[in-house]
XYZ file of C-alpha atoms in Angstrom:
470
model
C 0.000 0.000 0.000
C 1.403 3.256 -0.828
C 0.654 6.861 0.430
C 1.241 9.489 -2.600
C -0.050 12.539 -1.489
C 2.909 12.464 1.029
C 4.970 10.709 0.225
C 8.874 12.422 -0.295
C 9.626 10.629 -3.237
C 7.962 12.677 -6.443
C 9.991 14.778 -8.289
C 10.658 17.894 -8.544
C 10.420 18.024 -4.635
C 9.273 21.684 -3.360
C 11.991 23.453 -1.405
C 12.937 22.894 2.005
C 12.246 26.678 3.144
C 8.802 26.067 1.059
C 7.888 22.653 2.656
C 8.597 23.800 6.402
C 6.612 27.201 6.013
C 3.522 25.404 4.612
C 3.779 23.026 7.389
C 5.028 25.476 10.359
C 2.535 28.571 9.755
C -1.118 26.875 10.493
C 0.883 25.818 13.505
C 1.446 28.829 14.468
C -1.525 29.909 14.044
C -3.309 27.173 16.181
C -1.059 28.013 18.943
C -1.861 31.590 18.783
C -5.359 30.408 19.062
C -4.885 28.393 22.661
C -2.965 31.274 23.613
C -6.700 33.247 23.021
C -8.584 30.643 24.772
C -6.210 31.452 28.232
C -6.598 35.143 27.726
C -10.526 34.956 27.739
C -10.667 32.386 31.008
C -8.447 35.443 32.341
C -11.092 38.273 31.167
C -14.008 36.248 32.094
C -13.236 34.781 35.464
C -11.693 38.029 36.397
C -15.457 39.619 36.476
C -16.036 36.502 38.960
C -13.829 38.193 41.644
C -10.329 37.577 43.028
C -11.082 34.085 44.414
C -11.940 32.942 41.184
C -9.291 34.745 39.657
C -6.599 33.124 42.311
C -8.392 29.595 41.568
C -8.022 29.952 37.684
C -3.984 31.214 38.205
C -2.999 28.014 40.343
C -5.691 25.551 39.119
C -4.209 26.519 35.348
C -0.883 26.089 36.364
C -1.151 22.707 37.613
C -3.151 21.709 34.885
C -0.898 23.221 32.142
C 2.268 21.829 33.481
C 0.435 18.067 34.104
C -0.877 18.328 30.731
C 1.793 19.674 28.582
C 4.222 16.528 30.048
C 1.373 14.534 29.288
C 0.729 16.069 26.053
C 4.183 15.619 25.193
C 4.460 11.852 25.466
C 1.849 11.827 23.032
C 3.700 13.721 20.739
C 5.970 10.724 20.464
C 3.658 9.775 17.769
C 4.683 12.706 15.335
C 8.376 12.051 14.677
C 7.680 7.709 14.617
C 4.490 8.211 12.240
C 6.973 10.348 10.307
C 9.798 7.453 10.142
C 7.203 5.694 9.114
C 6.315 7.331 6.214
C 9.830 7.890 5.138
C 9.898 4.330 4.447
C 6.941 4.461 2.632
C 5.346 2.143 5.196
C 2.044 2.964 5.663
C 0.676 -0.642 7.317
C 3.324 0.580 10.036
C 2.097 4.230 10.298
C -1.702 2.421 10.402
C -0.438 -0.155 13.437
C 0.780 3.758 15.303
C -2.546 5.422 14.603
C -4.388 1.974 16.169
C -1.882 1.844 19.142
C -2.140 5.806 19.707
C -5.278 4.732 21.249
C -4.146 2.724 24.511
C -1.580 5.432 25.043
C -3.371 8.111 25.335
C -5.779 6.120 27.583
C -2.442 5.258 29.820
C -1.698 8.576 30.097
C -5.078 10.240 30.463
C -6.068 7.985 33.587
C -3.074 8.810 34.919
C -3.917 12.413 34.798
C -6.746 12.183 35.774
C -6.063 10.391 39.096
C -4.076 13.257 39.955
C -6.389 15.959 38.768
C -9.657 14.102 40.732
C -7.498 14.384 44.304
C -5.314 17.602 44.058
C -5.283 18.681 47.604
C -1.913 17.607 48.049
C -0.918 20.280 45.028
C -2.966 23.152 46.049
C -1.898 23.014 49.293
C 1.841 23.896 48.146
C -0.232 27.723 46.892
C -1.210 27.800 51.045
C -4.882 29.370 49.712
C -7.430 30.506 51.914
C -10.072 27.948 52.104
C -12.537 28.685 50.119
C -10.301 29.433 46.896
C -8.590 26.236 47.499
C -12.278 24.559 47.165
C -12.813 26.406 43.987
C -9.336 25.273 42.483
C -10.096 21.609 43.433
C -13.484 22.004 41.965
C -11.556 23.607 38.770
C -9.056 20.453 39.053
C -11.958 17.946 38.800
C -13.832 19.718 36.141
C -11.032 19.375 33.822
C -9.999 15.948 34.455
C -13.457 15.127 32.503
C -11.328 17.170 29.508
C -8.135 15.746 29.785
C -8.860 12.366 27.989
C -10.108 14.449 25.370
C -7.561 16.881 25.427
C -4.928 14.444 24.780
C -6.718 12.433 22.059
C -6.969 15.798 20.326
C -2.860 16.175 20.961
C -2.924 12.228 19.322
C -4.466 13.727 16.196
C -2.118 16.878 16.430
C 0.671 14.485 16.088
C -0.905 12.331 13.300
C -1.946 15.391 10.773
C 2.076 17.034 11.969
C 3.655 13.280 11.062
C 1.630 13.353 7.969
C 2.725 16.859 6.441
C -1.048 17.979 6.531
C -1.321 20.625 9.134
C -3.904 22.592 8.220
C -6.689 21.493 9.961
C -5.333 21.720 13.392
C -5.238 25.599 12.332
C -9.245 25.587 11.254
C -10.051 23.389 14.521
C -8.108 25.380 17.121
C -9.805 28.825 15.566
C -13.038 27.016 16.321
C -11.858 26.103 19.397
C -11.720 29.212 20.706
C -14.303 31.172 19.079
C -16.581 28.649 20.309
C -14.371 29.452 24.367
C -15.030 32.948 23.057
C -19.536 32.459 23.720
C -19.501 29.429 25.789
C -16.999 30.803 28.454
C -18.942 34.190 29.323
C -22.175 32.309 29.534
C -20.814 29.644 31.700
C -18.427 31.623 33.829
C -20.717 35.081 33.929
C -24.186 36.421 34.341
C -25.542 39.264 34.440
C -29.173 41.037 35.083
C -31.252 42.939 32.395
C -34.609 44.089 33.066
C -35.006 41.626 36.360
C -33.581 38.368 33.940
C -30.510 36.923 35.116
C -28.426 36.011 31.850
C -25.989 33.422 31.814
C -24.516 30.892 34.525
C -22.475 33.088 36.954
C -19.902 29.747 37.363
C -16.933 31.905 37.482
C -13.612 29.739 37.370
C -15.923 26.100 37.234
C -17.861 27.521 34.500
C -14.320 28.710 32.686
C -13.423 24.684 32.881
C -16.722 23.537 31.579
C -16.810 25.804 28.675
C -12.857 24.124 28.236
C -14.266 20.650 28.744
C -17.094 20.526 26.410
C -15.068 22.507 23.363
C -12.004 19.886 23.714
C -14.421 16.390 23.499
C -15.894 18.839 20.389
C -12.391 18.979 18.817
C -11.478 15.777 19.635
C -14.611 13.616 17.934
C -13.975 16.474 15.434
C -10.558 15.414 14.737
C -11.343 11.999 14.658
C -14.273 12.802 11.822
C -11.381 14.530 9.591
C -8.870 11.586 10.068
C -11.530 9.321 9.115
C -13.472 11.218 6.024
C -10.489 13.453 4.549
C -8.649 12.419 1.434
C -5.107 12.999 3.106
C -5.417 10.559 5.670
C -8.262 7.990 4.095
C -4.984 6.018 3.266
C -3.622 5.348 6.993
C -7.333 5.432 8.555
C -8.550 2.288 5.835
C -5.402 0.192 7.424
C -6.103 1.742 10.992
C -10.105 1.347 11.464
C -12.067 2.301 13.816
C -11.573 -0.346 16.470
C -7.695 0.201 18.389
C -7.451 -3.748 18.050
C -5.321 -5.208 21.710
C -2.696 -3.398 23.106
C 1.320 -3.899 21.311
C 3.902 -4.335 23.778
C 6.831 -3.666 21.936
C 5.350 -0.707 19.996
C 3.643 1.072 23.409
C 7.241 0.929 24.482
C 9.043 2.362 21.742
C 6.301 4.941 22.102
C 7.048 5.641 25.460
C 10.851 5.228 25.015
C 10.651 8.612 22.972
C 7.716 10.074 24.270
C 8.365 9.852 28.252
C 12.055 12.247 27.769
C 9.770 14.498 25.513
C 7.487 15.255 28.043
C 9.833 15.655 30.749
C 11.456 18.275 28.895
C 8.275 20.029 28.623
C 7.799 19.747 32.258
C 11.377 20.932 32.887
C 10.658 24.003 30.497
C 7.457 24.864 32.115
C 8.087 24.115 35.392
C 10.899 26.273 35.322
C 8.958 29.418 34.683
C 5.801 28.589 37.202
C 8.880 28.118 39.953
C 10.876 31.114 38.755
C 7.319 33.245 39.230
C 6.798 31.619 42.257
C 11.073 33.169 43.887
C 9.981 36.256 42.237
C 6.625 37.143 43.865
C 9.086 37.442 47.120
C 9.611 40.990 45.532
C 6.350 42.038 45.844
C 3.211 42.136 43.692
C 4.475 45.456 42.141
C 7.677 43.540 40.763
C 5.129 40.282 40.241
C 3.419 41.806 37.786
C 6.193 43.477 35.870
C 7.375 39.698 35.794
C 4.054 38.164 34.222
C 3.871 40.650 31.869
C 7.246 40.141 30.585
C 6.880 35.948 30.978
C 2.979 36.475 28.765
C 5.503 38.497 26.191
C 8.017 35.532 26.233
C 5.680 33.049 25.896
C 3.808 34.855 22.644
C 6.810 34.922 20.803
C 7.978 31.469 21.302
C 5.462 30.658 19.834
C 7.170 31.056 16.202
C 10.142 29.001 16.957
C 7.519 26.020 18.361
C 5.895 25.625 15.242
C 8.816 25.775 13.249
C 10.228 22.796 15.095
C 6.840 20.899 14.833
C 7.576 20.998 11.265
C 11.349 20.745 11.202
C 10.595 17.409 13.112
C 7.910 16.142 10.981
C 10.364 16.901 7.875
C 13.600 15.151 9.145
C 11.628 12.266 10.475
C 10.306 12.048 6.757
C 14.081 11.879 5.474
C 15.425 9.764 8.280
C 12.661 7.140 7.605
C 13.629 7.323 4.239
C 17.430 7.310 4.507
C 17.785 10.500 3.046
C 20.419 11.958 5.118
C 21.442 14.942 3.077
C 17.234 15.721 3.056
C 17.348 15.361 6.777
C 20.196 17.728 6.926
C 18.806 20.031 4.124
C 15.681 20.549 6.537
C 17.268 20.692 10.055
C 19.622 23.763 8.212
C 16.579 25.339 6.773
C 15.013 24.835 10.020
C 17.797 26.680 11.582
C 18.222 29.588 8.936
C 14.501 30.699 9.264
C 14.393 30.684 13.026
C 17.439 32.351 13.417
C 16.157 35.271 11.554
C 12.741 35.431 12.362
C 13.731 35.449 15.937
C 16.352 38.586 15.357
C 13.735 40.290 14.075
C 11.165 39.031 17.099
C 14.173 40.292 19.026
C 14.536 43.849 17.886
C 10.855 44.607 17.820
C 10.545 43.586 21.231
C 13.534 46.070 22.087
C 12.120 48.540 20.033
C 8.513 48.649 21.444
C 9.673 47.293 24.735
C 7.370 50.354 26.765
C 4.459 49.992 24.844
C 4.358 46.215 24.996
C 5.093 47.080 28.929
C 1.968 49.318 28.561
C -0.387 46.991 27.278
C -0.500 44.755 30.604
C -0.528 47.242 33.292
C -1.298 51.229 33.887
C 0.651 50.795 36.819
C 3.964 53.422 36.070
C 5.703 50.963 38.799
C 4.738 47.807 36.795
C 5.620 49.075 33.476
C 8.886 50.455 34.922
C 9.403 46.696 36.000
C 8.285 45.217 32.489
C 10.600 47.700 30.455
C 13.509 46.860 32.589
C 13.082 42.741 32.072
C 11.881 42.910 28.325
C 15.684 42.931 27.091
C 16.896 39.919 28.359
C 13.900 38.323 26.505
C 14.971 40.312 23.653
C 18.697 39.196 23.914
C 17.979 35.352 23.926
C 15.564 35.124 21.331
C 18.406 33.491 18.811
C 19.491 31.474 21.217
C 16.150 30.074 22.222
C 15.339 29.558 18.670
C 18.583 27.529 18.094
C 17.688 25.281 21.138
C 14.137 24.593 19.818
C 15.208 23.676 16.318
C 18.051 21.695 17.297
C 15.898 19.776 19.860
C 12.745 19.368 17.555
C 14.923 17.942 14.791
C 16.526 15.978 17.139
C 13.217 14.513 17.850
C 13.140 13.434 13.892
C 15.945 11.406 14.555
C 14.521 9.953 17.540
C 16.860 11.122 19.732
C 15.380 12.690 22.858
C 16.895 11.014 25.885
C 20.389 12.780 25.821
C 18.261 16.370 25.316
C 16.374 15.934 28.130
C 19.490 15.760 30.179
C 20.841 19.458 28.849
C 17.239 20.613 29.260
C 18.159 19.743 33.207
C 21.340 21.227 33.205
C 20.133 24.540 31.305
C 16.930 25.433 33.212
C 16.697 23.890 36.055
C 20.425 23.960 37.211
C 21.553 27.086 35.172
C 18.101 28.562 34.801
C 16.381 28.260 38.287
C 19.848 27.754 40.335
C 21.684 30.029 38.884
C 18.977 32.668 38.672
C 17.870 32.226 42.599
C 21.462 32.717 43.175
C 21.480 36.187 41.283
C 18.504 37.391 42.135
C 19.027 36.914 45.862
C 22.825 36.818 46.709
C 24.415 38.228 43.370
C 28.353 37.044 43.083
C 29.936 38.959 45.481
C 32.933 37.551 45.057
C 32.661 39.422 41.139
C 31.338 42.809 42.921
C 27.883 41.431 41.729
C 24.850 42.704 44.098
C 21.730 41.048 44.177
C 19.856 41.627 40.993
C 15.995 40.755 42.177
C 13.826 39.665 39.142
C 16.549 40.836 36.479
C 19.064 37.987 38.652
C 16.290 35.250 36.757
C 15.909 36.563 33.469
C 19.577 36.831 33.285
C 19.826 33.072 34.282
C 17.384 32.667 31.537
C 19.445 33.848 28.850
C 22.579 32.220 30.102
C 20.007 28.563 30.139
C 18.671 29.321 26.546
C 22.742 29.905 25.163
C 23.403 26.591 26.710
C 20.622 24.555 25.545
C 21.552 25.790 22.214
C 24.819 25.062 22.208
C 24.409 21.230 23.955
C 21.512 20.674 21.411
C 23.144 22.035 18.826
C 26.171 20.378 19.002
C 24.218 17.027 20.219
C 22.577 17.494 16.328
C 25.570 17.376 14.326
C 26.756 14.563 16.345
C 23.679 12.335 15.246
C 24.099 13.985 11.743
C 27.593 12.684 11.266
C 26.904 9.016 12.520
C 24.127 8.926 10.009
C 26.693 9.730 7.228
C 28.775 7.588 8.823
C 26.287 4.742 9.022
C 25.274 4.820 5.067
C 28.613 4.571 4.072
């Protein structure tokens, strides 16, 4: 059985700069839309009152970083569906899609279990009482999502491994315009002429609107791997039915998926701790921090999607023993991140105040905001490096060795390092204590050497491939 509409074989084969911007920009755009859906659970709930407010920041948080590690297991399935189709084995990508199935199950009961009893997490946040109930509630409302959530992320993977990313781009706009009416009326209410409009669920109601749009997305994305032309191919050797559980494949799954998700917990965790030193400062320098860390997390945004692709691309080639292709992509990869992210860099030095200015009318906050916004600025290159490297990395199935810098970068470097700074300087270098500045600068110094570890880890694996065909 062959697959023509993607496979890498025709000829003339579109550029490499061509095939990762068709593939990267509905990315981008699909992450741009989650971003959305956060902003209008913060707009909403915020009408609900501070304790709803305080439940949404902490219950988020917990759920973001259990889901993303979760999320990123999953993603496992993008560079191995890729290999897959590199060797023009379809019956093999078909035996993935089928066994996709029992892992996200794994991993969504094991979510949930924590998300159903999260007293022990909340209580780390030391809430006042009735907040804490709200978060819990929050917790348990979006365990009933998280299945679907992560079936959606199994899909996400599938159309990325593929080369047909489009849809995830249509879906996640959906997504969130449907967030956009469902949220208010869920988490809101409000009284005209004596009638009481809408649900007035605050943070709960914020969850449920999240709940019921990802089981929509999910049966949604099952529909267009089923019925679309791109993926009829794969989905006639799949079915329907997931058939038993594979051993050997579930483990080669989690073999690449379980360091992929740990270095999206490493990532993320590292900024949700670094807020958490930081609002020691006070709320004035808090808030100049989350402004700066919304900012940060925007613009990676562009570098994320590019690496979806690059990874998607060089698992192609590797699959197919095209190591020159592999390297081709990987170096385009690199070239277009580099200088989109110098120019994401001097825009955000540019327009540094009146970025600062959009989150806060506080003079004190923006002061803070304008202050922090150049390290972000400075490591822009070198977080795009890291990404790329690691994504393509991912292509070649390598992610063990890059969770292991990811440690030593921002955990070590990033969060050591920038506690040290920010609250004992280097005295021995005339350094004072550098408060929230001491972290960002850690930041930039963990982003320079992820790059150069994953970087250098890359054209490692590149030359042993070359080495290998020979």
């Amino acid at each position: 059985m062959t697959l023509p509409v993607i496979s890498i074989a025709p000829k003339p084969m579109p550029g490499p700069f061509f095939r990762l911007s068709r593939l990267a920009w509905p990315v981008l755009v699909a992450q741009l839309a989650t971003i959305g859906m956060m902003a209008i659970d913060t707009i909403v709930v915020g009408r609900a009152g501070t304790g709803d407010l305080a439940a949404l920041a902490v219950g988020a948080s917990i759920y973001v970083s259990l889901a993303l590690a979760l999320s990123g297991v999953v993603q496992a399935i993008l560079p191995t569906v890729a290999h897959r189709l590199g060797k023009n084995d379809t019956d093999g990508a078909a035996q993935l899609i089928r066994q996709a199935f029992w892992l996200v199950l794994l991993l969504a009961a094991i979510g949930d279990v924590i998300l159903c009893f999260p007293d022990w997490m909340i209580a780390f946040a030391d809430l006042p009482a009735p907040v804490a109930a709200v978060t819990a509630d929050y917790l348990n409302v979006l365990a009933f999502s998280l299945p679907a959530s992560l079936g959606y992320r199994a899909f996400h993977a599938i159309a990325g491994g593929v080369g047909r990313t489009r849809p995830l781009m249509w879906l996640s706009l959906g997504q969130t315009a449907g967030h956009a009416f469902l949220a208010p009326v869920l988490a809101d209410s409000v009284t005209i002429g004596g009638v009481t409009l809408g649900f007035g669920l605050g943070a709960i109601g914020a969850a449920s609107s999240q709940a019921i749009l990802a089981w929509v997305i999910c049966l949604t994305g099952l529909l267009v791997l089923w019925r679309s032309p791109y993926y009829r191919h794969l989905m006639q050797g799949a079915g329907l039915r997931p058939g038993r559980p594979d051993l050997p494949t579930q483990k080669h799954l989690l073999r690449i998926g379980v360091p992929m998700g740990l270095s999206y917990f490493v990532e993320i965790s590292a900024f949700t701790l670094m807020a958490i030193f930081i609002a020691r400062l006070g709320p004035e320098i808090l808030a100049g921090h989350r402004i700066v860390a919304n900012i940060s997390a925007m613009v990676y945004m562009f570098p994320l999607a590019l690496g979806t692709a690059t990874a998607a691309l060089v698992g192609q080639a590797d699959g197919g023993q095209d190591v020159r292709g592999a390297e081709a992509l990987s170096r385009s990869g690199f070239i277009v991140a580099a200088g989109g992210s110098l120019l994401l860099g001097l825009l955000l030095w540019v327009f540094r105040e009146p970025l600062a200015a959009l989150g806060s009318p506080d003079p004190a906050v923006i002061g803070v905001a304008v202050s922090l916004i150049g390290y972000v600025a400075a490591y822009q290159l070198f977080d795009a490096l890291q990404t790329i490297a690691g994504f393509a990395l991912r292509g070649y199935h390598v992610t063990f060795v890059p969770l292991g810098v990811h440690l030593a970068a921002f955990w070590l470097m990033g969060l050591g390092g920038g506690y040290a700074l920010a609250f004992r300087g280097l005295p021995a270098l005339g350094v004072l204590p550098m408060g929230a500045a001491g972290f960002w600068c850690a930041a930039l110094l963990a982003t320079l050497l992820a790059a150069l570890g994953l970087v250098a880890l890359l054209v490692w694996v590149q030359s042993t491939r070359r080495r290998d065909l020979v």
